[in-house]
Amino acid sequence: MNQAVRTMPEAGQAADAGPARLVAILGMHRSGTSCLTGSLQGAGLFLGECHTWNPYNRKGNRENQAFVDLHDTILQDNGGSWDSPPAHPVWGPEHQASARSLLAEHAGAGILGFKDPRALLLFEGWKTIFPHIEMVGIFRHPEAVARSLHHRSEMPRQKALALWYHYNRALLFQYRQHRFPVLCFDRDPEIFQQEATELAKWLRLPDQPKASDFYEESLKQFSEVHTAGLPWRVRWLYWQLQRVSRRGLSGC
C-alpha cells in the first residue's frame, strides 16, 4: 500500500483560483520520474499530498493520487489506459472542470508540481487549463525500462518497448514545442545529482542545494548502455533524447 504525506506551501501566500505556478514532471513509467520529483520536492517544490512508499519504490513514486485519478478517468473515458494509450484522447468539459477544481484546492501555493507519466498522453489538455504550465522531463534507456516493467508487472518486452516509444515520442514532441530541461536517468549518480541541483536553481526553488539529497543509487535497478537489438525507431528516439539532454539548460 502507498503511504502519502502532505507538504504545505509557505505561510502568508495569498489564496487564488489556483497556484501561481504549475510545474509538470514528464517522463515514461520506470524512467526516473520519481527520483527527479523527489529531488525537486526536497528543494522546495510543493506537491500536495503524494505517495512516499510503495513495494517497487521504497521512497515512493511522489505522485499526487488526485492527478493520477483524473488522468485515469480521462484515459478510460477515451477507451484506453496507461498501458493501452488512446490515439487521440479528448478532454471533455467534465474533465476540464475536475482539473480546475484540483488546482483550486491548491490555491495560494506559490509553485505546485505534479508527476504522473500518464500526463504525457494528455498534456495538450493541461496546456489548455493552465497555459503557462512549466515542464521538465526525464528519460531512461529503453531496455532498462522494459526490464523494470517486466519485473513489476511481467509485461512482455515488445509491449514495453512499444510503450517506451509512445511515451517518449510525446516527450520529444512537447520539447520541440516548448524547449524545457530534459534529464537522462542513465547518467552517473554524481552527474545526475548535479543536474538536479541545477534544475532546482533554474526553477527558482527555495532550497536548491537539497535537490541532491534524495537520490540513492541502491534504489536504482536495471542499467543498460547498449542499444543493439532494439527496434530502429526506438534506437533513433533514444539518440534524439540523448542529444536533447546534452544541451542542458542552455537549450531552453
mmCIF file with all atom_site columns, N, CA and C in Angstrom, residues 103-159:
data_model
loop_
_atom_site.group_PDB
_atom_site.id
_atom_site.type_symbol
_atom_site.label_atom_id
_atom_site.label_alt_id
_atom_site.label_comp_id
_atom_site.label_asym_id
_atom_site.label_entity_id
_atom_site.label_seq_id
_atom_site.pdbx_PDB_ins_code
_atom_site.Cartn_x
_atom_site.Cartn_y
_atom_site.Cartn_z
_atom_site.occupancy
_atom_site.B_iso_or_equiv
_atom_site.pdbx_formal_charge
_atom_site.auth_seq_id
_atom_site.auth_comp_id
_atom_site.auth_asym_id
_atom_site.auth_atom_id
_atom_site.pdbx_PDB_model_num
ATOM 1   N N  . LEU A 1 103 ? -6.798 22.170 -9.145  1.00 0.00 ? 103 LEU A N  1
ATOM 2   C CA . LEU A 1 103 ? -5.865 23.283 -8.983  1.00 0.00 ? 103 LEU A CA 1
ATOM 3   C C  . LEU A 1 103 ? -6.372 24.266 -7.934  1.00 0.00 ? 103 LEU A C  1
ATOM 4   N N  . ALA A 1 104 ? -7.670 24.459 -7.883  1.00 0.00 ? 104 ALA A N  1
ATOM 5   C CA . ALA A 1 104 ? -8.239 25.379 -6.895  1.00 0.00 ? 104 ALA A CA 1
ATOM 6   C C  . ALA A 1 104 ? -7.992 24.895 -5.472  1.00 0.00 ? 104 ALA A C  1
ATOM 7   N N  . GLU A 1 105 ? -7.892 23.573 -5.300  1.00 0.00 ? 105 GLU A N  1
ATOM 8   C CA . GLU A 1 105 ? -7.598 23.030 -3.968  1.00 0.00 ? 105 GLU A CA 1
ATOM 9   C C  . GLU A 1 105 ? -6.221 23.463 -3.479  1.00 0.00 ? 105 GLU A C  1
ATOM 10  N N  . HIS A 1 106 ? -5.360 23.864 -4.412  1.00 0.00 ? 106 HIS A N  1
ATOM 11  C CA . HIS A 1 106 ? -4.013 24.293 -4.055  1.00 0.00 ? 106 HIS A CA 1
ATOM 12  C C  . HIS A 1 106 ? -3.839 25.789 -4.279  1.00 0.00 ? 106 HIS A C  1
ATOM 13  N N  . ALA A 1 107 ? -4.948 26.514 -4.198  1.00 0.00 ? 107 ALA A N  1
ATOM 14  C CA . ALA A 1 107 ? -4.875 27.966 -4.312  1.00 0.00 ? 107 ALA A CA 1
ATOM 15  C C  . ALA A 1 107 ? -3.956 28.516 -3.223  1.00 0.00 ? 107 ALA A C  1
ATOM 16  N N  . GLY A 1 108 ? -3.133 29.451 -3.578  1.00 0.00 ? 108 GLY A N  1
ATOM 17  C CA . GLY A 1 108 ? -2.216 30.032 -2.618  1.00 0.00 ? 108 GLY A CA 1
ATOM 18  C C  . GLY A 1 108 ? -0.831 29.419 -2.662  1.00 0.00 ? 108 GLY A C  1
ATOM 19  N N  . ALA A 1 109 ? -0.695 28.270 -3.330  1.00 0.00 ? 109 ALA A N  1
ATOM 20  C CA . ALA A 1 109 ? 0.639  27.685 -3.476  1.00 0.00 ? 109 ALA A CA 1
ATOM 21  C C  . ALA A 1 109 ? 1.447  28.538 -4.445  1.00 0.00 ? 109 ALA A C  1
ATOM 22  N N  . GLY A 1 110 ? 2.641  28.905 -4.049  1.00 0.00 ? 110 GLY A N  1
ATOM 23  C CA . GLY A 1 110 ? 3.471  29.698 -4.942  1.00 0.00 ? 110 GLY A CA 1
ATOM 24  C C  . GLY A 1 110 ? 3.852  28.917 -6.188  1.00 0.00 ? 110 GLY A C  1
ATOM 25  N N  . ILE A 1 111 ? 4.210  27.644 -5.993  1.00 0.00 ? 111 ILE A N  1
ATOM 26  C CA . ILE A 1 111 ? 4.585  26.789 -7.117  1.00 0.00 ? 111 ILE A CA 1
ATOM 27  C C  . ILE A 1 111 ? 4.177  25.359 -6.789  1.00 0.00 ? 111 ILE A C  1
ATOM 28  N N  . LEU A 1 112 ? 3.279  24.811 -7.566  1.00 0.00 ? 112 LEU A N  1
ATOM 29  C CA . LEU A 1 112 ? 2.772  23.453 -7.389  1.00 0.00 ? 112 LEU A CA 1
ATOM 30  C C  . LEU A 1 112 ? 3.348  22.567 -8.480  1.00 0.00 ? 112 LEU A C  1
ATOM 31  N N  . GLY A 1 113 ? 3.801  21.382 -8.094  1.00 0.00 ? 113 GLY A N  1
ATOM 32  C CA . GLY A 1 113 ? 4.294  20.421 -9.064  1.00 0.00 ? 113 GLY A CA 1
ATOM 33  C C  . GLY A 1 113 ? 3.477  19.150 -9.046  1.00 0.00 ? 113 GLY A C  1
ATOM 34  N N  . PHE A 1 114 ? 3.442  18.469 -10.168 1.00 0.00 ? 114 PHE A N  1
ATOM 35  C CA . PHE A 1 114 ? 2.823  17.145 -10.189 1.00 0.00 ? 114 PHE A CA 1
ATOM 36  C C  . PHE A 1 114 ? 3.593  16.255 -11.150 1.00 0.00 ? 114 PHE A C  1
ATOM 37  N N  . LYS A 1 115 ? 3.601  14.970 -10.804 1.00 0.00 ? 115 LYS A N  1
ATOM 38  C CA . LYS A 1 115 ? 4.265  13.968 -11.621 1.00 0.00 ? 115 LYS A CA 1
ATOM 39  C C  . LYS A 1 115 ? 3.332  12.784 -11.804 1.00 0.00 ? 115 LYS A C  1
ATOM 40  N N  . ASP A 1 116 ? 3.087  12.444 -13.040 1.00 0.00 ? 116 ASP A N  1
ATOM 41  C CA . ASP A 1 116 ? 2.374  11.226 -13.391 1.00 0.00 ? 116 ASP A CA 1
ATOM 42  C C  . ASP A 1 116 ? 2.692  10.937 -14.851 1.00 0.00 ? 116 ASP A C  1
ATOM 43  N N  . PRO A 1 117 ? 3.321  9.803  -15.160 1.00 0.00 ? 117 PRO A N  1
ATOM 44  C CA . PRO A 1 117 ? 3.649  9.525  -16.554 1.00 0.00 ? 117 PRO A CA 1
ATOM 45  C C  . PRO A 1 117 ? 2.457  9.635  -17.502 1.00 0.00 ? 117 PRO A C  1
ATOM 46  N N  . ARG A 1 118 ? 1.254  9.370  -17.021 1.00 0.00 ? 118 ARG A N  1
ATOM 47  C CA . ARG A 1 118 ? 0.061  9.468  -17.856 1.00 0.00 ? 118 ARG A CA 1
ATOM 48  C C  . ARG A 1 118 ? -0.133 10.872 -18.424 1.00 0.00 ? 118 ARG A C  1
ATOM 49  N N  . ALA A 1 119 ? 0.429  11.864 -17.720 1.00 0.00 ? 119 ALA A N  1
ATOM 50  C CA . ALA A 1 119 ? 0.265  13.244 -18.175 1.00 0.00 ? 119 ALA A CA 1
ATOM 51  C C  . ALA A 1 119 ? 0.817  13.442 -19.583 1.00 0.00 ? 119 ALA A C  1
ATOM 52  N N  . LEU A 1 120 ? 1.844  12.675 -19.955 1.00 0.00 ? 120 LEU A N  1
ATOM 53  C CA . LEU A 1 120 ? 2.397  12.799 -21.301 1.00 0.00 ? 120 LEU A CA 1
ATOM 54  C C  . LEU A 1 120 ? 1.360  12.469 -22.369 1.00 0.00 ? 120 LEU A C  1
ATOM 55  N N  . LEU A 1 121 ? 0.429  11.590 -22.045 1.00 0.00 ? 121 LEU A N  1
ATOM 56  C CA . LEU A 1 121 ? -0.600 11.191 -23.007 1.00 0.00 ? 121 LEU A CA 1
ATOM 57  C C  . LEU A 1 121 ? -1.700 12.240 -23.124 1.00 0.00 ? 121 LEU A C  1
ATOM 58  N N  . LEU A 1 122 ? -1.746 13.161 -22.165 1.00 0.00 ? 122 LEU A N  1
ATOM 59  C CA . LEU A 1 122 ? -2.887 14.073 -22.038 1.00 0.00 ? 122 LEU A CA 1
ATOM 60  C C  . LEU A 1 122 ? -2.459 15.527 -21.931 1.00 0.00 ? 122 LEU A C  1
ATOM 61  N N  . PHE A 1 123 ? -1.239 15.834 -22.355 1.00 0.00 ? 123 PHE A N  1
ATOM 62  C CA . PHE A 1 123 ? -0.682 17.121 -21.971 1.00 0.00 ? 123 PHE A CA 1
ATOM 63  C C  . PHE A 1 123 ? -1.295 18.306 -22.698 1.00 0.00 ? 123 PHE A C  1
ATOM 64  N N  . GLU A 1 124 ? -1.845 18.103 -23.868 1.00 0.00 ? 124 GLU A N  1
ATOM 65  C CA . GLU A 1 124 ? -2.484 19.214 -24.563 1.00 0.00 ? 124 GLU A CA 1
ATOM 66  C C  . GLU A 1 124 ? -3.636 19.775 -23.723 1.00 0.00 ? 124 GLU A C  1
ATOM 67  N N  . GLY A 1 125 ? -4.317 18.903 -22.983 1.00 0.00 ? 125 GLY A N  1
ATOM 68  C CA . GLY A 1 125 ? -5.396 19.372 -22.120 1.00 0.00 ? 125 GLY A CA 1
ATOM 69  C C  . GLY A 1 125 ? -4.896 20.246 -20.994 1.00 0.00 ? 125 GLY A C  1
ATOM 70  N N  . TRP A 1 126 ? -3.750 19.883 -20.422 1.00 0.00 ? 126 TRP A N  1
ATOM 71  C CA . TRP A 1 126 ? -3.187 20.697 -19.337 1.00 0.00 ? 126 TRP A CA 1
ATOM 72  C C  . TRP A 1 126 ? -2.770 22.064 -19.840 1.00 0.00 ? 126 TRP A C  1
ATOM 73  N N  . LYS A 1 127 ? -2.286 22.134 -21.068 1.00 0.00 ? 127 LYS A N  1
ATOM 74  C CA . LYS A 1 127 ? -1.892 23.430 -21.603 1.00 0.00 ? 127 LYS A CA 1
ATOM 75  C C  . LYS A 1 127 ? -3.104 24.326 -21.827 1.00 0.00 ? 127 LYS A C  1
ATOM 76  N N  . THR A 1 128 ? -4.254 23.717 -22.073 1.00 0.00 ? 128 THR A N  1
ATOM 77  C CA . THR A 1 128 ? -5.490 24.495 -22.189 1.00 0.00 ? 128 THR A CA 1
ATOM 78  C C  . THR A 1 128 ? -5.945 25.004 -20.828 1.00 0.00 ? 128 THR A C  1
ATOM 79  N N  . ILE A 1 129 ? -5.851 24.146 -19.819 1.00 0.00 ? 129 ILE A N  1
ATOM 80  C CA . ILE A 1 129 ? -6.284 24.510 -18.470 1.00 0.00 ? 129 ILE A CA 1
ATOM 81  C C  . ILE A 1 129 ? -5.364 25.561 -17.858 1.00 0.00 ? 129 ILE A C  1
ATOM 82  N N  . PHE A 1 130 ? -4.058 25.409 -18.059 1.00 0.00 ? 130 PHE A N  1
ATOM 83  C CA . PHE A 1 130 ? -3.060 26.281 -17.429 1.00 0.00 ? 130 PHE A CA 1
ATOM 84  C C  . PHE A 1 130 ? -2.029 26.644 -18.502 1.00 0.00 ? 130 PHE A C  1
ATOM 85  N N  . PRO A 1 131 ? -2.306 27.663 -19.323 1.00 0.00 ? 131 PRO A N  1
ATOM 86  C CA . PRO A 1 131 ? -1.454 27.949 -20.488 1.00 0.00 ? 131 PRO A CA 1
ATOM 87  C C  . PRO A 1 131 ? 0.015  28.193 -20.169 1.00 0.00 ? 131 PRO A C  1
ATOM 88  N N  . HIS A 1 132 ? 0.315  28.666 -18.963 1.00 0.00 ? 132 HIS A N  1
ATOM 89  C CA . HIS A 1 132 ? 1.709  28.961 -18.617 1.00 0.00 ? 132 HIS A CA 1
ATOM 90  C C  . HIS A 1 132 ? 2.356  27.826 -17.823 1.00 0.00 ? 132 HIS A C  1
ATOM 91  N N  . ILE A 1 133 ? 1.832  26.622 -17.968 1.00 0.00 ? 133 ILE A N  1
ATOM 92  C CA . ILE A 1 133 ? 2.398  25.474 -17.269 1.00 0.00 ? 133 ILE A CA 1
ATOM 93  C C  . ILE A 1 133 ? 3.869  25.308 -17.658 1.00 0.00 ? 133 ILE A C  1
ATOM 94  N N  . GLU A 1 134 ? 4.694  24.972 -16.671 1.00 0.00 ? 134 GLU A N  1
ATOM 95  C CA . GLU A 1 134 ? 6.123  24.759 -16.889 1.00 0.00 ? 134 GLU A CA 1
ATOM 96  C C  . GLU A 1 134 ? 6.406  23.262 -16.923 1.00 0.00 ? 134 GLU A C  1
ATOM 97  N N  . MET A 1 135 ? 7.423  22.879 -17.645 1.00 0.00 ? 135 MET A N  1
ATOM 98  C CA . MET A 1 135 ? 7.710  21.469 -17.857 1.00 0.00 ? 135 MET A CA 1
ATOM 99  C C  . MET A 1 135 ? 9.173  21.152 -17.597 1.00 0.00 ? 135 MET A C  1
ATOM 100 N N  . VAL A 1 136 ? 9.413  19.985 -17.042 1.00 0.00 ? 136 VAL A N  1
ATOM 101 C CA . VAL A 1 136 ? 10.735 19.377 -17.019 1.00 0.00 ? 136 VAL A CA 1
ATOM 102 C C  . VAL A 1 136 ? 10.537 17.914 -17.389 1.00 0.00 ? 136 VAL A C  1
ATOM 103 N N  . GLY A 1 137 ? 11.544 17.318 -18.003 1.00 0.00 ? 137 GLY A N  1
ATOM 104 C CA . GLY A 1 137 ? 11.387 15.950 -18.475 1.00 0.00 ? 137 GLY A CA 1
ATOM 105 C C  . GLY A 1 137 ? 12.551 15.064 -18.081 1.00 0.00 ? 137 GLY A C  1
ATOM 106 N N  . ILE A 1 138 ? 12.339 13.762 -18.194 1.00 0.00 ? 138 ILE A N  1
ATOM 107 C CA . ILE A 1 138 ? 13.383 12.785 -17.920 1.00 0.00 ? 138 ILE A CA 1
ATOM 108 C C  . ILE A 1 138 ? 13.097 11.531 -18.739 1.00 0.00 ? 138 ILE A C  1
ATOM 109 N N  . PHE A 1 139 ? 14.164 10.843 -19.176 1.00 0.00 ? 139 PHE A N  1
ATOM 110 C CA . PHE A 1 139 ? 14.007 9.601  -19.922 1.00 0.00 ? 139 PHE A CA 1
ATOM 111 C C  . PHE A 1 139 ? 15.078 8.621  -19.469 1.00 0.00 ? 139 PHE A C  1
ATOM 112 N N  . ARG A 1 140 ? 14.923 7.384  -19.909 1.00 0.00 ? 140 ARG A N  1
ATOM 113 C CA . ARG A 1 140 ? 15.825 6.315  -19.483 1.00 0.00 ? 140 ARG A CA 1
ATOM 114 C C  . ARG A 1 140 ? 15.998 5.327  -20.628 1.00 0.00 ? 140 ARG A C  1
ATOM 115 N N  . HIS A 1 141 ? 17.088 4.583  -20.605 1.00 0.00 ? 141 HIS A N  1
ATOM 116 C CA . HIS A 1 141 ? 17.369 3.584  -21.637 1.00 0.00 ? 141 HIS A CA 1
ATOM 117 C C  . HIS A 1 141 ? 16.162 2.654  -21.804 1.00 0.00 ? 141 HIS A C  1
ATOM 118 N N  . PRO A 1 142 ? 15.725 2.415  -23.049 1.00 0.00 ? 142 PRO A N  1
ATOM 119 C CA . PRO A 1 142 ? 14.524 1.593  -23.265 1.00 0.00 ? 142 PRO A CA 1
ATOM 120 C C  . PRO A 1 142 ? 14.631 0.178  -22.721 1.00 0.00 ? 142 PRO A C  1
ATOM 121 N N  . GLU A 1 143 ? 15.808 -0.438 -22.777 1.00 0.00 ? 143 GLU A N  1
ATOM 122 C CA . GLU A 1 143 ? 15.932 -1.792 -22.241 1.00 0.00 ? 143 GLU A CA 1
ATOM 123 C C  . GLU A 1 143 ? 15.781 -1.794 -20.724 1.00 0.00 ? 143 GLU A C  1
ATOM 124 N N  . ALA A 1 144 ? 16.313 -0.780 -20.049 1.00 0.00 ? 144 ALA A N  1
ATOM 125 C CA . ALA A 1 144 ? 16.164 -0.699 -18.597 1.00 0.00 ? 144 ALA A CA 1
ATOM 126 C C  . ALA A 1 144 ? 14.696 -0.538 -18.217 1.00 0.00 ? 144 ALA A C  1
ATOM 127 N N  . VAL A 1 145 ? 13.975 0.270  -18.977 1.00 0.00 ? 145 VAL A N  1
ATOM 128 C CA . VAL A 1 145 ? 12.542 0.445  -18.722 1.00 0.00 ? 145 VAL A CA 1
ATOM 129 C C  . VAL A 1 145 ? 11.795 -0.859 -18.965 1.00 0.00 ? 145 VAL A C  1
ATOM 130 N N  . ALA A 1 146 ? 12.121 -1.544 -20.049 1.00 0.00 ? 146 ALA A N  1
ATOM 131 C CA . ALA A 1 146 ? 11.446 -2.807 -20.363 1.00 0.00 ? 146 ALA A CA 1
ATOM 132 C C  . ALA A 1 146 ? 11.692 -3.852 -19.280 1.00 0.00 ? 146 ALA A C  1
ATOM 133 N N  . ARG A 1 147 ? 12.922 -3.936 -18.800 1.00 0.00 ? 147 ARG A N  1
ATOM 134 C CA . ARG A 1 147 ? 13.237 -4.906 -17.744 1.00 0.00 ? 147 ARG A CA 1
ATOM 135 C C  . ARG A 1 147 ? 12.514 -4.557 -16.454 1.00 0.00 ? 147 ARG A C  1
ATOM 136 N N  . SER A 1 148 ? 12.426 -3.271 -16.148 1.00 0.00 ? 148 SER A N  1
ATOM 137 C CA . SER A 1 148 ? 11.746 -2.848 -14.930 1.00 0.00 ? 148 SER A CA 1
ATOM 138 C C  . SER A 1 148 ? 10.253 -3.140 -15.010 1.00 0.00 ? 148 SER A C  1
ATOM 139 N N  . LEU A 1 149 ? 9.638  -2.891 -16.161 1.00 0.00 ? 149 LEU A N  1
ATOM 140 C CA . LEU A 1 149 ? 8.214  -3.182 -16.323 1.00 0.00 ? 149 LEU A CA 1
ATOM 141 C C  . LEU A 1 149 ? 7.938  -4.677 -16.268 1.00 0.00 ? 149 LEU A C  1
ATOM 142 N N  . HIS A 1 150 ? 8.869  -5.474 -16.782 1.00 0.00 ? 150 HIS A N  1
ATOM 143 C CA . HIS A 1 150 ? 8.695  -6.929 -16.684 1.00 0.00 ? 150 HIS A CA 1
ATOM 144 C C  . HIS A 1 150 ? 8.810  -7.388 -15.234 1.00 0.00 ? 150 HIS A C  1
ATOM 145 N N  . HIS A 1 151 ? 9.751  -6.780 -14.511 1.00 0.00 ? 151 HIS A N  1
ATOM 146 C CA . HIS A 1 151 ? 9.917  -7.124 -13.097 1.00 0.00 ? 151 HIS A CA 1
ATOM 147 C C  . HIS A 1 151 ? 8.685  -6.749 -12.284 1.00 0.00 ? 151 HIS A C  1
ATOM 148 N N  . ARG A 1 152 ? 8.102  -5.587 -12.588 1.00 0.00 ? 152 ARG A N  1
ATOM 149 C CA . ARG A 1 152 ? 6.967  -5.099 -11.807 1.00 0.00 ? 152 ARG A CA 1
ATOM 150 C C  . ARG A 1 152 ? 5.668  -5.800 -12.171 1.00 0.00 ? 152 ARG A C  1
ATOM 151 N N  . SER A 1 153 ? 5.420  -5.998 -13.467 1.00 0.00 ? 153 SER A N  1
ATOM 152 C CA . SER A 1 153 ? 4.104  -6.493 -13.880 1.00 0.00 ? 153 SER A CA 1
ATOM 153 C C  . SER A 1 153 ? 4.173  -7.565 -14.962 1.00 0.00 ? 153 SER A C  1
ATOM 154 N N  . GLU A 1 154 ? 5.371  -8.147 -15.173 1.00 0.00 ? 154 GLU A N  1
ATOM 155 C CA . GLU A 1 154 ? 5.554  -9.211 -16.157 1.00 0.00 ? 154 GLU A CA 1
ATOM 156 C C  . GLU A 1 154 ? 5.131  -8.774 -17.560 1.00 0.00 ? 154 GLU A C  1
ATOM 157 N N  . MET A 1 155 ? 5.341  -7.507 -17.864 1.00 0.00 ? 155 MET A N  1
ATOM 158 C CA . MET A 1 155 ? 4.995  -7.008 -19.196 1.00 0.00 ? 155 MET A CA 1
ATOM 159 C C  . MET A 1 155 ? 5.981  -7.552 -20.221 1.00 0.00 ? 155 MET A C  1
ATOM 160 N N  . PRO A 1 156 ? 5.509  -8.072 -21.337 1.00 0.00 ? 156 PRO A N  1
ATOM 161 C CA . PRO A 1 156 ? 6.412  -8.564 -22.383 1.00 0.00 ? 156 PRO A CA 1
ATOM 162 C C  . PRO A 1 156 ? 7.290  -7.436 -22.925 1.00 0.00 ? 156 PRO A C  1
ATOM 163 N N  . ARG A 1 157 ? 8.513  -7.795 -23.289 1.00 0.00 ? 157 ARG A N  1
ATOM 164 C CA . ARG A 1 157 ? 9.477  -6.805 -23.753 1.00 0.00 ? 157 ARG A CA 1
ATOM 165 C C  . ARG A 1 157 ? 8.954  -6.010 -24.943 1.00 0.00 ? 157 ARG A C  1
ATOM 166 N N  . GLN A 1 158 ? 8.350  -6.683 -25.910 1.00 0.00 ? 158 GLN A N  1
ATOM 167 C CA . GLN A 1 158 ? 7.880  -5.992 -27.108 1.00 0.00 ? 158 GLN A CA 1
ATOM 168 C C  . GLN A 1 158 ? 6.848  -4.918 -26.759 1.00 0.00 ? 158 GLN A C  1
ATOM 169 N N  . LYS A 1 159 ? 5.928  -5.234 -25.854 1.00 0.00 ? 159 LYS A N  1
ATOM 170 C CA . LYS A 1 159 ? 4.925  -4.252 -25.458 1.00 0.00 ? 159 LYS A CA 1
ATOM 171 C C  . LYS A 1 159 ? 5.574  -3.113 -24.694 1.00 0.00 ? 159 LYS A C  1
#
